[in-house]
Amino acid sequence: MFACRVGWGSHEVTAWARRLCRAAFAALAFALVVLLQSLQPAYVARFDEGLRDIFVRLHASEQPEERIAVVDIDDGSIQELGPWPWPRARVADLVEVLVMEQGARKVALDIVFTRRGDEVGDERLALLLENMPVTEAQVLDYTGGRGEPLEEGMPNGGMELGAGFGLGSELSSRPEKLGYLQAHGHMANHEFFSGARCAGNVGFVPDADGVLRRLPTLSVYEGLGYVGLSDAMMRCATPSSPSDVAHPVDGFYSRSTWRVPYTRAQSAYTVVSAGDVLANRLPEGLLKGRYVLVGSSSLSLGDRVSTPLAPLTAGLMVHAAALSGLLDLRQGVVSLPADGSGVVVLWCLVFFSLAVWVVARGGALVSMAYLVGASFAWLALAYQMAARQYELSLVSPLLGILALLVTLVPLEWWLSQAQGRNLRSTLSRYVARPVIDAITKSGDFQVLVPQARTVTVLVADMADYTRQTSSVPLEEMVELTREFLDCITGPVLEKGGTLDKYMGDGLLAFWGAPLPCENSADLAIEAALQILADFAKLNARRAERGLEPIGMRIGVEGGDAVVGEMGTRFRTTYTAIGECVNHASRIEAAASKFGVSLLVGPVAAGMSSQHAIRLVGSLDIRGTDSQIDVYTCGELGPAELQKAIVEGEGTGNVYASQSLHQPKN
């Protein structure tokens, strides 16, 4: 197994270590999500609810709510009929019109009559509360420990805790196990109205940010259970219609509070003015068969709360939303809130695992795009989950994604940069800058990993180096070697070759790695021809200085090789290993025996399509029983080639006639 090393301070980060780092960061992000989901710290809960509020507003339907109507004692009604409080007789008139003339199915009064009014009006209203499907409101006070408890009026509608709420005998005796809200006081209707058949609690406890998102399912006060106004309204029955009773679905009382669905926009409700009701200005049958809530939106009465739908909402509309939710529950349109934490865990497990895979293969930018896309994917899923009343942390997965975004992506970018620098540093010793730039741009940092490639190898060497340098001072030997290596290195790099190594007075180079190259043989031959041209100029300069010319041998052969960074823990080098490397070296050594400066092996000759290749003879490969044909390039000229044929000698056979391989179109 080969590891691609990246400098990290004085250490090395191997490929497996990078995978371990990615997995560790993903695991930490996953643990963060699970922890936040479990602990629900205040700041996370605040963001959760804020995001859910946005979803509620987006999901709220404007389809008309045909089951419910709202009678509003609005500013217009007050201006028309006089200031609040109205005479009890007028309130009784309003209830009679709604029940007897308009045919309302049930009526709930979001009004508390703590004091007596006019005697006739009180008597009429009391009779209506006792005999008609009319529910009165009362406020339970949950703010205990703040001085004297609130005790005004007489609470009504309290029920024994037990099977009626589906609690069982144990929980009915110890309701605190379910955390029901314990009331410490009350503001109820005057005892004159204690004969009312139905009464519901309108008290509530807003969330920490002041928004009313939940209502108590059941409140406990002085050992009795009290339900909310909408619940009491559905339960309310009369002697004339004793079967018209609707209880919430099973399991409704298994939790202390209930998240109001707010599935409908306020514009979906039929809202009529109390003045229009009393003046008989409503279309016939508008309220027939509906649940009717009576209350006030007048700012002068101050019954306003903040809800997910709006920062300032009439309390009456909260009860309308709660009633819609209870009716939807019974009809199966919505369900009771369910635990969605398992969905959070499963989703994060899948997407965070994929993040590790994407980061490993895509780099920083692709990873960033994936994480942004994952955020939108989660938001889409969270929107659907919130619409279906699942209780889950909506923000925790986003915080987990953010954790990956600020840790894993920067780390991957830094490691990629470090790997790129290491790659540049390594390859700069072997290839030209354009090749390095192309590799860096492609993002393929695995080029250093040993792999099989088809390459063309060039070996160049100075002829008679020992004789040339044995009698000259050391400084001249160094200068001669430098000039010679400059002469043979430049064309290799210019033609996109990879400089494998210097071998004393020669070099070994190849084409086809680290970047694949379809015309590697032609590029190698072009580099060889350029070397010979530059070499001729070098000899001309030496002649001007009175120095004897020096000889040159070049061997070119192609084939398969293993190319990559190889070595030991003490030292590595980017190199090519294969039979074609050995053959190129043998061919280069035999060039002088054939009397030519450039000798091309059979594989490279077959791969070339841009040069005229001439067969010059055959060569026995030392250490093997094989013999190969060798060629030279026609661009060297017939005169030089004829000289090679006539004067050549050595281990091969020189042919008197040559086969010309013309360039391919």
XYZ file of C-alpha atoms in Angstrom:
665
model
C 0.000 0.000 0.000
C 1.439 3.321 -1.045
C 0.674 6.460 0.966
C 0.708 9.939 -0.447
C 2.523 12.056 2.090
C 1.751 15.647 2.875
C 3.904 17.814 5.089
C 2.246 18.805 8.345
C 4.727 20.654 10.477
C 7.476 18.152 11.208
C 5.115 15.229 10.671
C 3.633 13.473 7.664
C -0.064 13.014 7.087
C -0.610 9.861 5.078
C -3.694 9.056 3.058
C -5.070 6.811 5.798
C -4.466 9.546 8.356
C -6.474 11.952 6.208
C -9.308 9.464 6.076
C -9.098 9.117 9.839
C -9.219 12.908 10.249
C -12.284 13.178 8.022
C -14.056 10.385 9.865
C -13.166 11.921 13.233
C -14.552 15.333 12.304
C -17.723 13.756 10.912
C -18.107 11.699 14.102
C -17.662 14.810 16.247
C -20.261 16.682 14.202
C -22.633 13.730 14.549
C -22.033 13.605 18.303
C -22.736 17.333 18.485
C -26.098 16.848 16.776
C -27.060 13.976 19.078
C -26.003 15.986 22.132
C -27.957 19.069 21.091
C -30.973 16.946 20.209
C -30.878 15.310 23.641
C -30.085 18.285 25.861
C -32.013 20.963 23.965
C -30.076 23.929 25.385
C -31.981 27.189 25.512
C -30.234 28.826 22.562
C -30.842 25.794 20.344
C -34.489 25.618 21.420
C -34.850 29.311 20.600
C -33.503 28.806 17.091
C -35.565 25.628 16.689
C -38.774 27.436 17.484
C -37.858 30.408 15.320
C -37.245 28.142 12.337
C -40.436 26.210 13.025
C -42.350 29.510 13.145
C -41.092 30.283 9.647
C -42.257 26.868 8.484
C -45.651 27.430 10.134
C -46.122 30.690 8.244
C -45.080 29.080 4.964
C -47.359 26.092 5.494
C -50.411 27.943 6.796
C -53.296 27.372 4.400
C -55.663 30.105 3.283
C -58.333 27.587 2.328
C -61.520 28.708 4.108
C -62.233 27.016 7.430
C -65.896 26.056 6.985
C -66.366 24.446 10.402
C -65.612 27.481 12.550
C -66.679 31.109 12.692
C -65.446 33.961 14.856
C -67.708 36.699 16.186
C -65.537 39.687 16.930
C -66.484 42.423 19.378
C -64.296 44.747 17.367
C -63.766 48.484 17.502
C -66.592 48.981 14.979
C -69.052 47.109 17.183
C -67.965 49.063 20.243
C -68.289 52.330 18.359
C -71.756 51.326 17.109
C -73.178 49.803 20.299
C -71.300 51.511 23.085
C -68.181 50.925 25.193
C -67.264 47.659 26.840
C -68.474 46.112 29.087
C -71.789 45.799 27.376
C -74.996 45.235 29.354
C -75.508 41.529 30.083
C -78.789 41.679 28.206
C -76.893 42.582 25.010
C -74.510 39.664 25.522
C -77.531 37.402 26.058
C -79.072 38.803 22.863
C -75.859 37.974 20.979
C -75.838 34.373 22.245
C -79.555 33.891 21.481
C -79.128 35.167 17.919
C -76.166 32.851 17.341
C -77.827 29.723 18.735
C -81.492 30.209 17.916
C -81.531 32.329 14.775
C -78.182 31.649 13.087
C -78.178 27.946 13.988
C -74.660 27.782 15.402
C -73.727 24.257 16.452
C -71.890 25.381 19.577
C -70.818 28.714 21.014
C -67.845 29.551 23.225
C -67.500 32.894 24.977
C -63.894 34.037 25.308
C -65.171 36.444 27.937
C -65.037 36.186 31.743
C -67.872 37.729 33.762
C -66.275 38.131 37.185
C -68.992 40.493 38.488
C -72.757 40.674 38.355
C -74.397 42.763 35.679
C -78.002 43.786 35.209
C -80.288 41.263 36.854
C -82.462 40.418 33.859
C -79.487 40.073 31.564
C -77.633 37.849 34.048
C -80.649 35.589 34.412
C -81.048 35.238 30.644
C -77.335 34.526 30.191
C -77.332 32.013 33.059
C -80.252 30.147 31.471
C -78.435 30.037 28.153
C -75.280 28.675 29.823
C -77.311 26.011 31.613
C -79.446 24.831 28.698
C -77.670 25.674 25.450
C -74.353 24.427 23.955
C -72.567 27.497 25.245
C -69.125 27.287 26.883
C -67.908 29.949 29.268
C -64.258 30.895 29.725
C -62.160 31.064 32.878
C -58.505 31.856 33.465
C -56.283 29.611 35.562
C -53.257 31.378 37.006
C -49.906 29.532 36.793
C -47.782 32.278 38.345
C -47.587 30.934 41.880
C -45.269 32.404 44.483
C -45.931 36.013 43.505
C -47.818 37.262 46.499
C -51.419 36.416 47.208
C -52.915 33.926 44.742
C -55.487 35.256 42.317
C -58.942 34.150 43.429
C -61.749 35.892 41.624
C -65.091 34.317 40.762
C -65.905 30.617 41.032
C -64.090 28.072 38.825
C -66.338 25.702 36.940
C -65.956 22.556 34.864
C -63.358 20.801 37.026
C -63.326 17.020 36.556
C -61.943 14.143 38.537
C -58.649 12.896 37.154
C -59.008 9.374 35.903
C -60.294 7.268 33.087
C -62.064 10.215 31.508
C -58.651 11.496 30.461
C -57.177 8.075 29.753
C -54.663 8.432 32.587
C -55.209 5.217 34.509
C -55.466 4.902 38.268
C -51.786 5.477 39.026
C -51.423 8.669 37.031
C -54.789 9.976 38.135
C -53.525 9.930 41.710
C -50.131 11.377 40.781
C -50.675 13.677 37.770
C -47.392 15.450 38.452
C -45.703 12.474 36.791
C -46.868 13.829 33.445
C -45.907 17.362 34.354
C -49.355 18.867 34.024
C -49.441 22.572 34.690
C -50.383 23.254 38.287
C -52.585 26.311 38.682
C -52.233 28.447 41.802
C -55.154 30.775 41.315
C -58.086 31.599 39.102
C -60.105 34.348 37.521
C -63.499 32.796 36.842
C -67.089 33.823 36.295
C -69.289 35.049 39.082
C -70.887 32.318 41.163
C -74.233 33.323 39.681
C -73.124 31.497 36.511
C -71.910 28.406 38.363
C -74.713 26.380 36.809
C -73.093 26.613 33.362
C -72.846 23.198 31.735
C -69.469 23.839 30.085
C -66.405 25.859 31.004
C -62.905 25.963 29.502
C -59.579 27.350 30.585
C -58.033 30.172 28.540
C -54.930 30.536 30.688
C -51.581 29.783 29.071
C -47.827 29.947 29.592
C -45.916 31.452 26.648
C -42.482 30.229 25.633
C -39.369 31.971 26.881
C -39.429 34.335 23.896
C -43.022 35.358 24.658
C -44.594 33.471 21.747
C -47.688 31.363 22.393
C -47.010 28.042 20.699
C -48.521 25.570 23.157
C -51.659 25.300 25.244
C -52.160 23.090 28.291
C -53.901 19.824 27.509
C -55.011 19.500 31.112
C -54.439 21.812 34.057
C -54.630 20.669 37.648
C -56.152 23.000 40.212
C -57.183 22.003 43.701
C -57.131 18.332 42.735
C -59.384 18.682 39.705
C -58.591 18.657 36.003
C -59.550 21.547 33.733
C -59.462 21.402 29.947
C -58.963 24.252 27.503
C -61.725 26.334 25.962
C -61.692 24.571 22.579
C -61.634 21.137 24.216
C -64.500 22.081 26.538
C -66.466 23.437 23.590
C -66.190 20.112 21.750
C -67.185 18.217 24.914
C -70.180 20.448 25.582
C -73.553 18.696 25.354
C -77.084 19.819 26.102
C -80.237 17.991 27.191
C -81.561 18.400 23.661
C -78.401 16.995 22.041
C -76.655 14.790 24.607
C -74.729 12.821 21.985
C -73.059 15.858 20.419
C -69.869 15.297 22.379
C -66.409 15.085 20.832
C -63.374 14.098 22.865
C -59.808 14.539 21.673
C -58.133 11.466 20.220
C -56.519 8.838 22.408
C -53.198 9.940 23.798
C -54.035 13.632 23.743
C -53.680 13.903 27.520
C -50.464 11.887 27.651
C -48.477 15.121 27.577
C -48.865 18.276 29.594
C -49.026 20.746 26.714
C -50.099 20.583 23.110
C -48.434 22.412 20.255
C -51.144 24.403 18.501
C -50.865 23.402 14.817
C -51.640 26.838 13.326
C -52.306 25.048 10.049
C -54.514 27.865 8.742
C -53.793 31.498 8.135
C -55.997 33.941 9.999
C -57.562 34.936 6.693
C -58.948 31.381 6.376
C -61.450 31.968 9.186
C -64.878 33.487 8.774
C -64.824 36.540 11.044
C -67.979 38.614 11.502
C -68.625 41.689 13.586
C -70.762 41.329 16.710
C -72.564 44.477 15.596
C -73.524 42.805 12.320
C -74.829 39.752 14.188
C -77.006 41.839 16.500
C -78.264 43.991 13.606
C -79.093 40.855 11.588
C -76.803 41.928 8.736
C -75.296 38.476 8.113
C -76.083 36.383 5.017
C -78.646 33.720 5.779
C -77.113 30.430 6.916
C -73.576 31.802 7.219
C -73.081 30.434 10.737
C -75.384 27.425 10.534
C -73.801 24.259 11.945
C -70.550 25.969 12.830
C -68.570 26.182 16.017
C -68.703 29.877 16.898
C -66.139 31.615 19.090
C -67.080 34.972 20.565
C -64.388 37.363 21.723
C -62.692 40.635 20.963
C -59.851 41.869 18.783
C -60.247 45.430 20.002
C -56.958 46.969 21.061
C -58.819 48.769 23.838
C -59.535 45.393 25.476
C -55.900 44.325 25.271
C -56.433 40.620 24.467
C -53.390 40.262 22.215
C -50.648 37.627 22.120
C -47.662 36.806 19.939
C -47.986 33.636 17.854
C -45.943 31.936 15.119
C -48.321 33.482 12.583
C -47.986 37.095 13.694
C -46.296 39.110 16.432
C -49.646 40.525 17.538
C -52.663 38.220 17.349
C -56.048 38.380 19.031
C -56.245 35.707 21.723
C -59.548 34.685 20.196
C -57.715 33.514 17.053
C -55.466 31.245 19.126
C -58.535 29.383 20.346
C -59.815 29.236 16.767
C -56.511 27.655 15.680
C -56.660 25.227 18.607
C -60.236 24.259 17.735
C -59.248 23.667 14.095
C -56.410 21.484 15.310
C -58.649 19.416 17.580
C -61.185 18.916 14.796
C -58.394 17.945 12.395
C -57.114 15.458 14.956
C -60.485 13.768 15.173
C -60.750 13.650 11.374
C -57.203 12.323 10.983
C -56.038 15.345 8.990
C -53.216 15.898 11.470
C -51.731 13.631 14.096
C -50.512 14.096 17.604
C -46.921 15.306 17.808
C -44.525 12.376 17.447
C -40.882 12.047 18.387
C -38.727 12.797 15.353
C -35.312 12.514 17.021
C -34.709 9.166 15.317
C -35.131 10.826 11.932
C -32.538 13.436 12.915
C -30.044 10.771 13.960
C -30.588 8.620 10.860
C -30.438 11.565 8.455
C -27.232 12.904 9.992
C -25.666 9.447 10.008
C -26.298 9.053 6.277
C -25.439 12.573 5.144
C -22.391 12.974 7.371
C -21.042 9.624 6.168
C -21.579 10.772 2.595
C -19.797 14.005 3.480
C -16.658 12.023 4.329
C -16.866 10.279 0.956
C -17.491 13.531 -0.944
C -14.694 15.395 0.815
C -12.279 12.572 0.076
C -13.057 12.668 -3.634
C -14.216 16.164 -4.398
C -11.955 18.538 -2.542
C -12.873 21.688 -0.649
C -15.138 23.407 -3.208
C -17.156 20.302 -4.025
C -17.414 19.551 -0.306
C -18.682 23.040 0.385
C -21.286 22.693 -2.354
C -22.334 19.313 -0.940
C -22.735 20.674 2.587
C -24.730 23.651 1.346
C -26.897 21.259 -0.646
C -27.262 19.042 2.423
C -28.461 22.065 4.388
C -31.209 22.722 1.864
C -32.074 19.023 1.795
C -32.458 19.036 5.562
C -34.555 22.196 5.478
C -36.879 20.553 2.959
C -37.210 17.460 5.139
C -37.564 19.532 8.315
C -40.343 21.543 6.689
C -42.301 18.372 5.988
C -41.611 16.991 9.462
C -42.737 20.210 11.144
C -45.900 20.277 9.040
C -46.690 16.787 10.331
C -46.240 17.854 13.951
C -43.032 15.926 14.624
C -41.115 17.071 17.656
C -37.454 17.296 16.757
C -34.558 19.682 16.763
C -34.701 21.459 13.427
C -31.478 23.396 13.949
C -29.162 20.685 15.338
C -28.408 19.091 11.924
C -27.694 22.553 10.519
C -25.273 23.187 13.375
C -23.656 19.827 12.628
C -23.307 20.785 8.972
C -21.890 24.142 10.030
C -19.368 22.327 12.219
C -18.266 20.292 9.196
C -18.171 23.424 7.084
C -15.845 25.272 9.464
C -13.649 22.279 10.322
C -13.618 19.544 7.718
C -13.681 21.779 4.652
C -10.885 24.140 5.832
C -8.843 21.119 6.916
C -9.351 19.479 3.545
C -8.440 22.719 1.802
C -5.310 23.079 3.925
C -4.299 19.470 3.355
C -4.960 19.832 -0.372
C -2.826 22.949 -0.466
C -0.109 21.180 1.483
C -0.397 18.184 -0.806
C -0.263 20.483 -3.804
C 2.852 22.165 -2.446
C 4.414 18.792 -1.777
C 3.455 17.638 -5.263
C 4.922 20.763 -6.813
C 8.055 20.400 -4.749
C 8.428 16.763 -5.753
C 7.572 17.112 -9.434
C 9.514 20.348 -9.922
C 12.650 18.195 -9.876
C 11.331 16.080 -12.725
C 8.958 17.988 -15.015
C 8.465 21.467 -16.458
C 6.205 24.011 -14.747
C 3.368 23.756 -17.333
C 3.050 20.049 -16.530
C 2.932 20.799 -12.798
C 0.310 23.495 -13.382
C -1.831 21.086 -15.406
C -1.639 18.442 -12.671
C -2.453 20.967 -9.939
C -5.379 22.344 -11.936
C -6.791 18.860 -12.469
C -6.599 18.185 -8.729
C -5.234 14.677 -9.353
C -2.869 14.369 -6.413
C -2.559 10.607 -6.851
C -0.039 10.924 -9.661
C 2.764 10.163 -7.217
C 1.210 6.811 -6.346
C 2.963 4.065 -8.349
C 0.811 2.903 -11.244
C 1.172 1.174 -14.598
C 1.612 3.491 -17.568
C 2.631 3.259 -21.220
C 5.700 5.471 -21.565
C 8.496 6.344 -23.954
C 11.950 6.436 -22.357
C 14.899 8.553 -23.510
C 18.445 7.875 -22.314
C 21.184 10.351 -23.297
C 24.890 10.080 -22.517
C 28.177 11.734 -23.450
C 30.457 9.545 -25.562
C 34.026 9.074 -24.266
C 33.318 11.098 -21.110
C 36.262 9.560 -19.262
C 38.707 10.381 -22.040
C 37.325 13.907 -22.344
C 37.711 14.707 -18.643
C 40.702 12.661 -17.496
C 43.296 15.221 -18.535
C 41.526 18.470 -17.673
C 41.372 20.353 -14.362
C 38.460 19.664 -12.044
C 36.901 23.068 -12.738
C 36.838 22.388 -16.492
C 35.354 18.925 -15.900
C 32.568 20.460 -13.802
C 31.922 23.147 -16.420
C 31.864 20.589 -19.256
C 29.424 18.392 -17.333
C 27.173 21.359 -16.564
C 27.122 22.526 -20.197
C 26.376 19.028 -21.409
C 23.558 18.435 -18.923
C 22.047 21.846 -19.738
C 22.138 20.917 -23.407
C 20.282 17.635 -22.928
C 17.887 18.738 -20.150
C 16.308 21.791 -21.777
C 14.678 19.990 -24.732
C 13.345 17.245 -22.442
C 11.468 19.741 -20.281
C 10.388 21.864 -23.256
C 8.727 18.816 -24.824
C 6.872 17.971 -21.608
C 9.133 15.131 -20.573
C 9.750 13.916 -17.038
C 13.363 14.035 -15.912
C 13.835 10.808 -14.011
C 17.448 11.190 -12.978
C 20.927 12.326 -13.936
C 23.381 9.484 -14.315
C 26.832 11.061 -14.105
C 27.245 12.613 -17.549
C 23.824 11.542 -18.822
C 20.126 11.486 -18.022
C 17.066 9.287 -18.122
C 13.721 10.863 -19.027
C 10.301 9.589 -20.051
C 6.961 10.720 -21.506
C 3.531 9.403 -20.560
C 3.688 10.149 -16.837
C 2.726 11.858 -14.625
C 0.320 13.124 -17.333
C -0.922 10.566 -19.879
C 0.426 11.241 -23.358
C -0.832 9.646 -26.573
C 2.114 10.891 -28.690
C 4.856 10.156 -26.185
C 7.152 8.552 -28.794
C 6.965 11.547 -31.148
C 7.674 13.956 -28.282
C 10.652 11.889 -27.164
C 12.076 11.813 -30.709
C 11.472 15.573 -31.083
C 13.341 16.140 -27.831
C 16.176 13.905 -29.080
C 16.430 15.835 -32.358
C 16.451 19.131 -30.453
C 19.186 17.784 -28.170
C 21.286 16.891 -31.217
C 20.719 20.350 -32.712
C 21.716 22.061 -29.448
C 24.621 19.659 -29.129
C 25.913 20.721 -32.551
C 25.867 24.346 -31.382
C 27.760 23.353 -28.227
C 30.461 21.692 -30.296
C 30.647 24.795 -32.520
C 31.296 26.947 -29.452
C 33.928 24.496 -28.253
C 35.618 24.621 -31.643
C 35.812 28.414 -31.411
C 37.662 27.960 -28.110
C 40.012 25.427 -29.656
C 38.480 22.463 -27.863
C 37.841 19.125 -29.496
C 34.225 18.097 -30.137
C 32.472 15.674 -27.852
C 30.256 12.760 -28.834
C 26.628 12.034 -27.982
C 24.495 8.889 -27.731
C 20.701 8.840 -27.389
C 18.479 5.791 -27.033
C 14.669 5.899 -27.230
C 12.288 3.014 -26.506
C 8.645 2.647 -25.467
C 6.600 0.187 -23.463
C 4.819 -0.450 -20.196
C 6.363 0.609 -16.903
C 5.455 1.218 -13.292
C 5.758 4.946 -12.642
C 5.506 6.745 -9.310
C 7.268 7.830 -6.172
C 9.247 4.864 -4.875
C 11.985 4.246 -2.389
C 12.362 3.773 1.334
C 11.482 5.771 4.422
C 14.924 7.334 4.134
C 14.582 8.571 0.579
C 12.121 8.428 -2.279
C 12.254 9.409 -5.919
C 9.774 9.701 -8.759
C 10.919 7.120 -11.289
C 9.923 4.550 -13.897
C 10.671 0.837 -13.646
C 10.184 -1.610 -16.476
C 11.706 -3.533 -19.356
C 11.467 -0.531 -21.664
C 13.792 1.419 -19.337
C 16.411 -1.313 -19.523
C 16.031 -1.592 -23.301
C 16.397 2.166 -23.765
C 19.646 2.050 -21.809
C 20.946 -0.860 -23.926
C 19.905 0.914 -27.137
C 21.652 4.130 -26.071
C 24.878 2.224 -25.329
C 24.759 0.586 -28.775
C 24.255 3.831 -30.718
C 27.983 4.453 -31.208
C 28.503 0.887 -32.412
C 25.954 1.559 -35.148
C 27.677 4.855 -35.859
C 24.629 7.030 -35.160
C 23.837 9.505 -32.442
C 20.150 8.527 -32.116
C 18.913 4.973 -31.947
C 15.206 4.132 -31.586
C 13.806 0.829 -30.342
C 11.072 -1.099 -32.153
C 8.225 -0.204 -29.752
C 8.953 3.527 -29.921
C 9.358 3.286 -33.703
C 5.943 1.668 -33.951
C 4.384 4.301 -31.676
C 5.772 7.219 -33.706
C 3.531 8.737 -36.358
C 5.200 12.101 -37.022
C 8.767 11.139 -37.968
C 10.503 9.219 -40.753
C 11.976 6.157 -39.096
C 14.743 4.167 -40.827
C 15.765 0.658 -39.914
C 19.519 0.436 -39.289
C 20.020 -3.078 -37.988
C 19.349 -5.551 -35.229
C 20.589 -5.620 -31.666
C 21.136 -8.480 -29.245
C 19.844 -7.525 -25.797
C 22.492 -8.379 -23.245
C 21.368 -10.837 -20.586
C 18.561 -12.208 -22.771
C 18.188 -14.394 -25.830
C 16.130 -11.759 -27.638
C 17.147 -9.649 -30.596
C 15.398 -6.453 -31.607
C 15.427 -4.220 -34.663
C 16.734 -0.725 -34.079
C 16.034 2.429 -36.034
C 17.179 5.953 -36.437
C 15.334 9.043 -37.548
C 15.276 10.029 -41.231
C 15.554 13.721 -40.282
C 19.232 13.114 -39.482
C 19.936 13.042 -43.230
C 21.049 10.356 -45.691
C 24.727 11.370 -45.562
C 25.006 10.754 -41.819
C 22.991 7.581 -42.098
C 25.191 6.287 -44.959
C 28.227 7.087 -42.829
C 26.683 5.039 -40.046
C 26.096 2.118 -42.380
C 29.586 2.108 -43.839
C 31.526 2.804 -40.644
C 29.235 1.220 -38.059
C 30.355 -1.747 -36.020
C 29.360 -3.538 -32.831
C 26.958 -6.009 -31.368
C 24.304 -5.621 -34.019
C 23.870 -6.251 -37.681
C 23.945 -3.204 -39.976
C 21.683 -3.444 -43.020
C 23.016 -2.176 -46.348
C 19.525 -1.151 -47.406
C 17.139 0.702 -45.143
C 13.406 0.475 -44.757
C 11.884 3.963 -44.642
C 8.949 4.487 -42.253
C 7.200 7.644 -43.453
C 5.274 9.983 -41.110
C 1.572 9.139 -40.754
C -1.063 11.707 -41.567
